[in-house]
Short mmCIF file of C-alpha atoms in Angstrom, two decimals:
data_model
loop_
_atom_site.label_atom_id
_atom_site.label_comp_id
_atom_site.label_asym_id
_atom_site.label_seq_id
_atom_site.Cartn_x
_atom_site.Cartn_y
_atom_site.Cartn_z
CA GLN A 1 21.74 62.67 153.78
CA VAL A 2 19.78 62.54 150.48
CA GLN A 3 16.99 65.40 150.15
CA LEU A 4 14.35 65.50 147.39
CA VAL A 5 13.50 69.09 146.25
CA GLU A 6 10.06 69.79 144.58
CA SER A 7 9.09 72.61 142.50
CA GLY A 8 6.39 73.90 140.07
CA GLY A 9 3.21 73.73 141.82
CA GLY A 10 0.88 76.67 141.88
CA LEU A 11 -2.56 77.72 140.52
CA VAL A 12 -3.86 77.36 137.41
CA GLN A 13 -7.35 77.40 135.21
CA PRO A 14 -8.87 74.10 134.03
CA GLY A 15 -6.97 73.13 130.70
CA GLY A 16 -3.93 74.88 131.71
CA SER A 17 -0.48 72.96 132.37
CA LEU A 18 2.28 72.96 134.89
CA ARG A 19 5.34 70.95 135.21
CA LEU A 20 6.68 69.72 138.57
CA SER A 21 10.13 69.08 139.10
CA CYS A 22 11.81 67.05 141.89
CA ALA A 23 15.38 66.89 142.31
CA THR A 24 17.59 64.70 144.48
CA SER A 25 20.64 65.86 146.22
CA GLY A 26 22.46 66.09 149.67
CA GLY A 27 24.30 62.84 149.79
CA ARG A 28 26.35 60.19 148.05
CA ILE A 29 24.01 58.49 145.45
CA PHE A 30 25.27 55.57 143.55
CA SER A 31 22.08 54.60 141.93
CA ILE A 32 18.48 55.65 141.42
CA TYR A 33 15.93 53.00 140.76
CA ASN A 34 12.18 53.63 140.39
CA MET A 35 10.81 57.33 140.94
CA GLY A 36 7.47 58.49 140.76
CA TRP A 37 4.68 61.04 141.87
CA TYR A 38 1.83 60.86 144.32
CA ARG A 39 -0.91 62.94 145.29
CA GLN A 40 -3.32 63.66 148.02
CA ALA A 41 -6.49 65.64 148.30
CA PRO A 42 -7.86 66.68 151.54
CA GLY A 43 -9.79 63.86 153.24
CA LYS A 44 -8.37 61.36 150.81
CA GLN A 45 -5.53 58.87 150.64
CA ARG A 46 -2.17 59.48 148.99
CA ASP A 47 -2.21 57.59 145.62
CA LEU A 48 0.07 56.86 142.97
CA VAL A 49 -0.01 59.22 139.73
CA ALA A 50 2.83 58.05 137.77
CA SER A 51 5.97 56.13 137.91
CA ILE A 52 9.33 55.56 135.69
CA THR A 53 12.04 53.07 136.20
CA ASP A 54 15.87 53.56 135.75
CA ILE A 55 15.30 52.26 132.14
CA GLY A 56 12.58 54.59 131.43
CA THR A 57 9.40 52.45 131.86
CA THR A 58 6.40 54.32 132.73
CA ASN A 59 3.26 53.43 134.74
CA TYR A 60 0.33 55.66 135.18
CA ALA A 61 -2.94 56.17 137.03
CA ASP A 62 -6.08 55.71 134.71
CA SER A 63 -7.30 59.11 135.74
CA VAL A 64 -4.24 60.98 134.02
CA LYS A 65 -3.53 58.56 131.30
CA GLY A 66 -3.15 60.55 128.05
CA ARG A 67 -2.84 64.15 130.10
CA PHE A 68 0.38 63.70 132.17
CA THR A 69 3.86 62.52 131.23
CA ILE A 70 6.44 61.29 133.65
CA SER A 71 9.97 61.80 132.72
CA ARG A 72 13.80 61.92 134.19
CA ASP A 73 16.99 63.40 133.71
CA ASN A 74 19.41 60.55 134.97
CA ALA A 75 22.42 63.25 134.75
CA LYS A 76 20.67 65.60 136.92
CA ASN A 77 19.21 63.00 139.63
CA THR A 78 15.70 64.82 138.70
CA VAL A 79 12.15 63.33 137.98
CA TYR A 80 9.36 65.64 135.93
CA LEU A 81 5.60 65.70 135.79
CA GLN A 82 4.06 67.36 132.74
CA MET A 83 0.72 68.25 133.36
CA ASN A 84 -1.62 68.87 130.63
CA SER A 85 -5.42 69.57 130.20
CA LEU A 86 -5.91 70.12 134.09
CA LYS A 87 -8.96 69.36 135.71
CA PRO A 88 -10.50 70.53 139.06
CA GLU A 89 -10.16 67.18 140.31
CA ASP A 90 -6.43 66.96 140.01
CA THR A 91 -6.38 69.71 142.86
CA ALA A 92 -4.11 68.05 145.61
CA ILE A 93 -0.77 67.98 147.10
CA TYR A 94 1.83 66.31 144.85
CA TYR A 95 4.78 64.32 146.46
CA CYS A 96 7.86 62.91 144.64
CA ASN A 97 9.60 59.62 145.77
CA ALA A 98 12.63 57.96 144.46
CA ASP A 99 14.32 54.51 145.42
CA ILE A 100 17.85 55.74 146.18
CA LEU A 101 21.19 53.46 146.85
CA THR A 102 23.29 55.68 149.14
CA ARG A 103 25.77 53.15 150.24
CA LEU A 104 27.54 50.60 148.36
CA PHE A 105 26.29 47.01 149.11
CA ASP A 106 23.31 48.24 150.79
CA ARG A 107 19.52 48.06 149.48
CA PRO A 108 17.97 51.21 148.22
CA ASN A 109 16.15 53.17 150.53
CA HIS A 110 12.61 55.14 150.08
CA TYR A 111 12.60 58.75 150.20
CA TRP A 112 10.07 61.49 149.84
CA GLY A 113 9.68 64.94 148.72
CA GLN A 114 8.01 67.53 150.85
CA GLY A 115 4.93 67.88 148.63
CA THR A 116 3.82 70.70 146.48
CA GLN A 117 0.11 72.00 146.13
CA VAL A 118 -1.13 72.23 142.48
CA THR A 119 -4.72 73.91 142.53
CA VAL A 120 -6.90 73.73 139.68
CA SER A 121 -9.93 76.07 139.83
CA SER A 122 -12.02 78.29 137.35
#
């Protein structure tokens, strides 16, 4: 079955940068439609950070617009989140997700990664 594998989280100083990666693998993948990144801080709900469609249309939360960039490599079935000018309030667990068609003549299913910790602290 399909699995999402995340990497790139860690500890950075305010103003620093990180790049998160999330690769889809493990099953038969016919098509990947929407891909996105969410984050959840302690005591908070999980919120959308950024999303990207199969044709490259992007959407960002107002809090990260101008600082974060989402992109995808369709040949590698991978989505990225480049995070610049990081702030302490960006500290959260970041989760990737993807809508993936795994069986012909079926509907795409919604998959989640395990999450990766991003900590921004001085």
